[in-house]
XYZ file of C-alpha atoms in Angstrom:
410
model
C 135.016 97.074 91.747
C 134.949 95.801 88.474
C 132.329 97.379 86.050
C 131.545 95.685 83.294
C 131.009 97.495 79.711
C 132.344 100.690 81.258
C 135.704 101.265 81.513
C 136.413 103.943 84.317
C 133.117 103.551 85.952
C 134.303 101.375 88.379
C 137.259 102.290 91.490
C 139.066 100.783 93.877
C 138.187 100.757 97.391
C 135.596 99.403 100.087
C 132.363 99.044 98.722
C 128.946 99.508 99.358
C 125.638 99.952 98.287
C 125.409 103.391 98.199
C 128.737 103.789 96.902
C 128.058 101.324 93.818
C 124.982 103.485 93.192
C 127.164 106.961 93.190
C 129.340 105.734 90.620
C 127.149 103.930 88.140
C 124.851 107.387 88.709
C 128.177 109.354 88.128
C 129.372 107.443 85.137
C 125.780 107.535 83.224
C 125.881 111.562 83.263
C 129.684 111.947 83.014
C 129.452 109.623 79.729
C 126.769 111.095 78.163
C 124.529 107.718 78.673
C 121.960 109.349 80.745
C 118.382 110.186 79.582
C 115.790 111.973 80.586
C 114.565 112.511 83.561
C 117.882 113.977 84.750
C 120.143 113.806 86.531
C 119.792 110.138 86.990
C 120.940 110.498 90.591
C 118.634 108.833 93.297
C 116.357 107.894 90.224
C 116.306 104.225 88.562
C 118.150 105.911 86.155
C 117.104 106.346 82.247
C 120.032 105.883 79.852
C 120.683 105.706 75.992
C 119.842 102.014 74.671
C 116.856 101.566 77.159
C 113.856 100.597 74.303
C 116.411 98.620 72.520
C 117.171 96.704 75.910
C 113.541 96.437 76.272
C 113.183 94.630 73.112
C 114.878 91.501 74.140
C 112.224 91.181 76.606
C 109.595 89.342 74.170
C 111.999 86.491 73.250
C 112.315 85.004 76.600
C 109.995 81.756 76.692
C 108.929 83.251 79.736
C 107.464 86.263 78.533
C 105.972 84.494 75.897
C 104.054 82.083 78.285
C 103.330 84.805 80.898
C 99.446 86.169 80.818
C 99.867 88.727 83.498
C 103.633 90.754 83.847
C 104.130 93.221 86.822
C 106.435 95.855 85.407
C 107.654 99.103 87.300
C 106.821 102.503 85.708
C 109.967 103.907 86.027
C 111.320 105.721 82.407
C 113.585 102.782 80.858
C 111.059 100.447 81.251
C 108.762 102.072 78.839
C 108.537 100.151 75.945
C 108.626 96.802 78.239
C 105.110 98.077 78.756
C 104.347 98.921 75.211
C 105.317 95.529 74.573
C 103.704 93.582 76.931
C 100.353 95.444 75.943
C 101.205 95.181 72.219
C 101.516 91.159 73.317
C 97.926 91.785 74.602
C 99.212 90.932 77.870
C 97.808 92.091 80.862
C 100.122 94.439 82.355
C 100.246 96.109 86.253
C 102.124 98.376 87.175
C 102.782 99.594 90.812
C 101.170 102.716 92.188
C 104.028 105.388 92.912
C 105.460 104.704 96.074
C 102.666 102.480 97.195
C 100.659 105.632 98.540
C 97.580 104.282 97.111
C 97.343 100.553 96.727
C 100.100 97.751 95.454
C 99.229 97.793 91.728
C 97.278 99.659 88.918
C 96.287 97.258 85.822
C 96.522 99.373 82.348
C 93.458 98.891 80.557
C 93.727 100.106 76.911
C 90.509 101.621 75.033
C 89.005 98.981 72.819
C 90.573 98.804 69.057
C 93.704 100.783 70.826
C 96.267 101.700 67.844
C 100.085 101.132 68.736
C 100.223 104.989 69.287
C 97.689 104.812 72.126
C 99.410 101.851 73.556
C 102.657 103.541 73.683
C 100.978 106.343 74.900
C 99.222 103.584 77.647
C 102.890 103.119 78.727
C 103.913 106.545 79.278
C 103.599 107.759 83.396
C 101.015 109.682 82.151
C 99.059 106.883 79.777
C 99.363 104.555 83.810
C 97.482 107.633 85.303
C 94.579 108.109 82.505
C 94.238 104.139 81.297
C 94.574 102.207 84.948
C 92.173 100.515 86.950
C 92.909 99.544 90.473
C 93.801 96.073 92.077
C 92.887 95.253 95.549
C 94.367 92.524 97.477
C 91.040 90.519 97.043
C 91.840 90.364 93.234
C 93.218 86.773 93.615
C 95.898 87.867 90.887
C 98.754 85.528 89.713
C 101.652 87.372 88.253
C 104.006 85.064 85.613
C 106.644 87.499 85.265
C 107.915 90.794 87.432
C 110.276 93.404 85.497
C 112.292 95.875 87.675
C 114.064 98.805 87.246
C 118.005 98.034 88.904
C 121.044 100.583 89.557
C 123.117 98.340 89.564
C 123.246 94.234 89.112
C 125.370 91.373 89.252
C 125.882 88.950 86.497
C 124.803 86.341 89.161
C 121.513 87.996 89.892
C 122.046 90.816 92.597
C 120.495 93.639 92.514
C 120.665 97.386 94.142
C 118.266 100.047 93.911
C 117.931 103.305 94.064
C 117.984 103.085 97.806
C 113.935 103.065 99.163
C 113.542 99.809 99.133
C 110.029 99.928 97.048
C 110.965 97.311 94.705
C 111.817 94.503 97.479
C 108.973 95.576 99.489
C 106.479 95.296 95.888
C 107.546 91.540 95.275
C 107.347 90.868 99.751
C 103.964 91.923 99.073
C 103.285 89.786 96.248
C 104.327 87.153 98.147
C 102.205 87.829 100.865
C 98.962 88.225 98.844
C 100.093 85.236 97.270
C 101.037 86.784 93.696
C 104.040 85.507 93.506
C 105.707 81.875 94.200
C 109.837 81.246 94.256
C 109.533 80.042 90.888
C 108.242 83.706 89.076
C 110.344 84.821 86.699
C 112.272 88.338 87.728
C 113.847 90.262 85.095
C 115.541 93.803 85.249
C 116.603 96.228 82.395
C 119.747 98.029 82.395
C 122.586 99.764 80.556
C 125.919 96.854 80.310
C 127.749 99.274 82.704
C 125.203 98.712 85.566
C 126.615 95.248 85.169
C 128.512 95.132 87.927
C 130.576 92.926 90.512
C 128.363 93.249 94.090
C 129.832 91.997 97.113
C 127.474 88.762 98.594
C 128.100 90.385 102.018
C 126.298 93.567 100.930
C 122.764 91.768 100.715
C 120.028 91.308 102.821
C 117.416 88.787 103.227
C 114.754 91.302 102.299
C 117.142 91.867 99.089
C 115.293 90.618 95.756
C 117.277 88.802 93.270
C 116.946 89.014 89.370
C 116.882 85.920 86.828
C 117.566 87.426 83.458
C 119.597 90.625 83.160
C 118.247 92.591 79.837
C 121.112 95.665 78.348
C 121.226 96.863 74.720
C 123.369 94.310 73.856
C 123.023 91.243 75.590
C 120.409 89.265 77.161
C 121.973 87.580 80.231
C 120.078 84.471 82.406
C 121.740 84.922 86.271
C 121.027 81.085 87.234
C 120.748 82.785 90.546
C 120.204 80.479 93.724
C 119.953 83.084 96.286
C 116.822 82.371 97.480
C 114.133 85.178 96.987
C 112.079 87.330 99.863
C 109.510 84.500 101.419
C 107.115 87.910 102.494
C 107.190 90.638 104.225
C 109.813 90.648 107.187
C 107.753 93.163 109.405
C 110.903 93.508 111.929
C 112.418 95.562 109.274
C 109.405 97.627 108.736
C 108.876 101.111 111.058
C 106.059 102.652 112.013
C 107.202 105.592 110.071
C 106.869 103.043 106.526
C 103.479 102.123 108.097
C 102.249 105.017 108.264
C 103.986 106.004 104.560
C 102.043 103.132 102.694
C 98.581 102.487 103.549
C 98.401 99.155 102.054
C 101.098 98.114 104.179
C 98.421 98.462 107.409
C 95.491 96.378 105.732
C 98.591 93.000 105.181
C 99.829 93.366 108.797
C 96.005 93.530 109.888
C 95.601 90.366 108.066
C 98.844 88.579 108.540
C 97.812 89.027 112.336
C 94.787 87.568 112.108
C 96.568 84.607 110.605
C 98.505 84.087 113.659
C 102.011 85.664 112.211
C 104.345 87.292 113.926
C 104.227 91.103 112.813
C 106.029 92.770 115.246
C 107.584 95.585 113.553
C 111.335 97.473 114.156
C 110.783 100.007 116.672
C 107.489 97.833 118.425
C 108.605 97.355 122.436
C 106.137 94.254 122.800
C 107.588 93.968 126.610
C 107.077 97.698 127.336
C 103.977 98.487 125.650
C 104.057 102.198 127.186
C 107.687 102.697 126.846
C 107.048 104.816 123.951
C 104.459 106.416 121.405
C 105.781 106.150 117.423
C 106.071 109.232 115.638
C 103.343 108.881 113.056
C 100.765 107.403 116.372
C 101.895 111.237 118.344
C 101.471 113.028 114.806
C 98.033 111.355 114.773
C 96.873 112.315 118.683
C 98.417 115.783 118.290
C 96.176 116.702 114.903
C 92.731 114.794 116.731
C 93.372 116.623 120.005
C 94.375 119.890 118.424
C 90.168 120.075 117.301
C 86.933 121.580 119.507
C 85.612 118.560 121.497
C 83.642 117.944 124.369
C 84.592 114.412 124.630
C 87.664 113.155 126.845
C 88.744 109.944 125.001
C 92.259 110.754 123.402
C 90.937 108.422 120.517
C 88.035 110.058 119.133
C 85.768 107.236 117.908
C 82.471 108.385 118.552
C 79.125 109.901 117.774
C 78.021 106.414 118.739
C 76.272 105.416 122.308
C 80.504 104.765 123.140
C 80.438 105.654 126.526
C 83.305 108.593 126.988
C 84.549 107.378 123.551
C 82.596 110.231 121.688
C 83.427 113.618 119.998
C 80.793 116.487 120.108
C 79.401 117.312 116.259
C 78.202 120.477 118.111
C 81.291 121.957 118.146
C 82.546 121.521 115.033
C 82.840 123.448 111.521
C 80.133 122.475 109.566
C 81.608 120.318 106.387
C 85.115 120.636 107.721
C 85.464 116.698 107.782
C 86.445 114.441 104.704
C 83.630 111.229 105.446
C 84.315 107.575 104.539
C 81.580 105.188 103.970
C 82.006 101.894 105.328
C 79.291 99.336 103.970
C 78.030 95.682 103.778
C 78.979 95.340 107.191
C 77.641 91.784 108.208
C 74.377 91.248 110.831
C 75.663 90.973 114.242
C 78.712 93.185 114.317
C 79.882 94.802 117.476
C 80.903 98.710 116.554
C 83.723 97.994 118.879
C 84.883 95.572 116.314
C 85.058 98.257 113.572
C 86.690 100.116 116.452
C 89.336 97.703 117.349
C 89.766 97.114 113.696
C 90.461 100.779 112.728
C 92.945 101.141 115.592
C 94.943 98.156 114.490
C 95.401 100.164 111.021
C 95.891 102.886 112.674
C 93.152 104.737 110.494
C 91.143 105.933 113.900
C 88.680 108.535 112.617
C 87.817 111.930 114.547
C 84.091 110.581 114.359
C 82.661 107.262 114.044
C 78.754 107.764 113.127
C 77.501 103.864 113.699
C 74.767 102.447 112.168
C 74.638 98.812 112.553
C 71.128 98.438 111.324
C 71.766 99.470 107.941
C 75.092 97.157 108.319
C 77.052 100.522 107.437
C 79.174 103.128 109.213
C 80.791 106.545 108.186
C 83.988 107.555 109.598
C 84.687 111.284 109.715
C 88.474 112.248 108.840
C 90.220 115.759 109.251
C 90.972 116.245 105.486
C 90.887 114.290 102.294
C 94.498 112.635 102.432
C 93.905 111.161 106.101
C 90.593 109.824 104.108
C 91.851 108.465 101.085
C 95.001 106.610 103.489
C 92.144 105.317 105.221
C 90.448 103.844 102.307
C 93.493 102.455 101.237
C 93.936 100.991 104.594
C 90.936 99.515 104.752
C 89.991 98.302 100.884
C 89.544 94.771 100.721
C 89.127 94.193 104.445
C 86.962 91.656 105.580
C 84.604 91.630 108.980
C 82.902 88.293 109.754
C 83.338 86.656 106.365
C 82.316 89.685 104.268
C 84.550 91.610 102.266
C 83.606 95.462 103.314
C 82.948 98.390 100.943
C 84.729 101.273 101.370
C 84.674 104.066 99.736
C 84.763 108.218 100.122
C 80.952 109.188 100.754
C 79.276 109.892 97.901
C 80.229 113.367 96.249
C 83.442 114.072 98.007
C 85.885 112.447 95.555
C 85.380 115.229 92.824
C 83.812 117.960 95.931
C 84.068 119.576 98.955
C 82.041 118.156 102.122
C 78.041 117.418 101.438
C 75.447 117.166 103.738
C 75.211 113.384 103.914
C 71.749 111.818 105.948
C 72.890 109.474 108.256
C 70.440 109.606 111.001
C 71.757 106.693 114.019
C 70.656 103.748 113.910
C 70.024 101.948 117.252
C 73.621 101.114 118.684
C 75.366 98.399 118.606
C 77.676 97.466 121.788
């Protein structure tokens, strides 16, 4: 393998992803390239050069035509975001590892001074200036920036090796984001430049159209044909369960009549086995006091055997959600069926269809806040629901929340 702009980095010999990414990983510390955070190993990897790299990024006509750039918040792409919010752009940025939504927009303070931008672009300035995006947010992006570990002058790309990037832009194109014809541009060091073998790509591989390094700006002309969505036969339940967000596209890509039949799904044999993450789930609910004798625990609701006893239980040991602005004429078990298709079934389902609300009670505050996630931007009968930790519990422990049943629905 030929590496270009670093002589040595590259060896002879069968190659392969991973082995590409252990020598340009190798060569960045070994040469004294690498920046911080180190090592660089298993990271999208910092390296000496990155802001100057970075600063090509405003003369491409497509930057300067973009309104809204998608840029990942990984180190060397720092002052890509300072410079897209300098540009008064608007800028998103993907939530780390897609554990709470797809993307976080950075919203500046009013009159923001280029030191509070930069700050703005920092990991920590995404945290304390970010707003979130749901899926409802009907957002167009004109230009996505990755981070690469490697790239091909005719537009290949490797990652660190989780696959987050691909799966960003498959979402993207699923919420409808993204077209064939956005702009992608990485940012690397000229020795990540580097000859990839076709054969080592997969459909679910994205491809990059300008190639950014500290000293040259290089356009890929790449005609490998970009990700067209979200290939769910690659996805696992384990992923599923790993990114909420994930569970709320499937939910609607299936009510759109797709195909989402994911990796280790046994459509024939519907019994033949119980994922991981679906045991993981049964073991926690069934490992708590109950009277009831339904292994899925949506009750507290006329439910039939479907029902767990509030009797039994430690008083404020659940995490609640609040699920409003459910429309007139829905069926509980339609919130039911719904929650078990995201695979967000709570311990207790307290039902009150009169108010056109529920509250779903979850072990602890993580199996909440998934199930928010999960369920943000959903829609029941035409109306978009509101979801949302019950009041008090984002900042608290459990409250004492009044939610006396209304008559049940059926």
């Amino acid at each position: 393998m030929e590496v270009a702009g670093c002589s040595g980095a590259g060896q002879a010999g069968p190659a392969s992803k991973q082995s590409i990414r252990e020598k340009i990983w190798a060569h960045l510390e070994a040469s004294g390239l690498a920046e911080f955070p180190r090592p660089v190993h298993h990271r999208i990897p910092n390296f000496k050069g990155a802001s100057h790299a970075a600063a090509r990024l405003p003369d491409l006509p497509e930057f300067k035509m973009a309104r809204t750039v998608k840029i990942n918040p990984d180190a060397p792409q720092k002052n890509a975001r300072f410079l897209t919010l300098e540009a008064r752009k608007t800028l998103l940025v993907p939530t780390p590892r897609l554990r709470t939504g797809l993307f976080n927009q950075i919203v500046p303070p009013l009159g923001a001074t280029k030191e509070i931008l930069r700050k703005c672009a920092t990991s920590q300035g995404v945290k304390d200036y970010s707003v979130p995006v749901g899926l409802d947010a009907k957002v167009k992006v004109d230009l996505v920036v990755v981070g690469s570990v490697a790239v091909s002058e005719k537009g290949w790309r490797i990652g660190k090796g989780e696959g987050y990037a691909d799966m960003e832009y498959a979402m993207m194109v699923s919420m409808g984001a993204v077209t064939e014809d956005t702009p992608v541009v990485t940012i690397v060091h000229d020795c990540q430049v580097v000859d990839i073998p076709e054969e080592l790509l997969g459909d679910h591989d994205l491809t990059v159209d300008y190639i950014l390094t500290p000293t040259r700006t290089i356009k890929t002309n790449c005609k490998r044909l970009k990700p067209k969505g979200i290939i769910w036969q690659k996805i696992s339940y384990e992923i599923l369960g790993k990114i909420p967000i994930l569970k709320n596209l499937r939910y609607r890509e299936k009510q759109a009549g797709k195909d989402v039949t994911l990796q280790d799904e046994h459509p024939d044999f519907p019994n033949a086995s119980i994922p991981a993450v679906l045991k993981e789930t049964a073991k926690t609910e069934n490992t708590r006091p109950h009277t009831g004798t339904s292994p899925t625990h949506v009750g507290h609701c006329s439910a039939g055997n479907d029902s767990l006893s509030a009797k039994s239980d430690v008083p404020g040991a659940f995490t609640t959600v609040y699920v409003g602005n459910l429309p007139a004429g829905t069926r509980v078990s339609e919130l039911k069926s719904t929650l078990r298709e995201l695979h967000v079934t709570p311990l207790r389902l307290n039902w009150q269809g009169a108010q056109h609300r529920a509250f779903l009670d979850y072990k602890d505050k993580v199996a909440a806040e998934s199930a928010v996630s999960s369920l943000k931007g959903l829609s029941l009968g035409g109306c978009t629901l509101r979801v949302e930790l019950a009041k008090n519990q984002r900042s608290k422990g459990q409250v004492e929340i009044n939610r006396n049943p209304a008559p049940q629905g059926k």
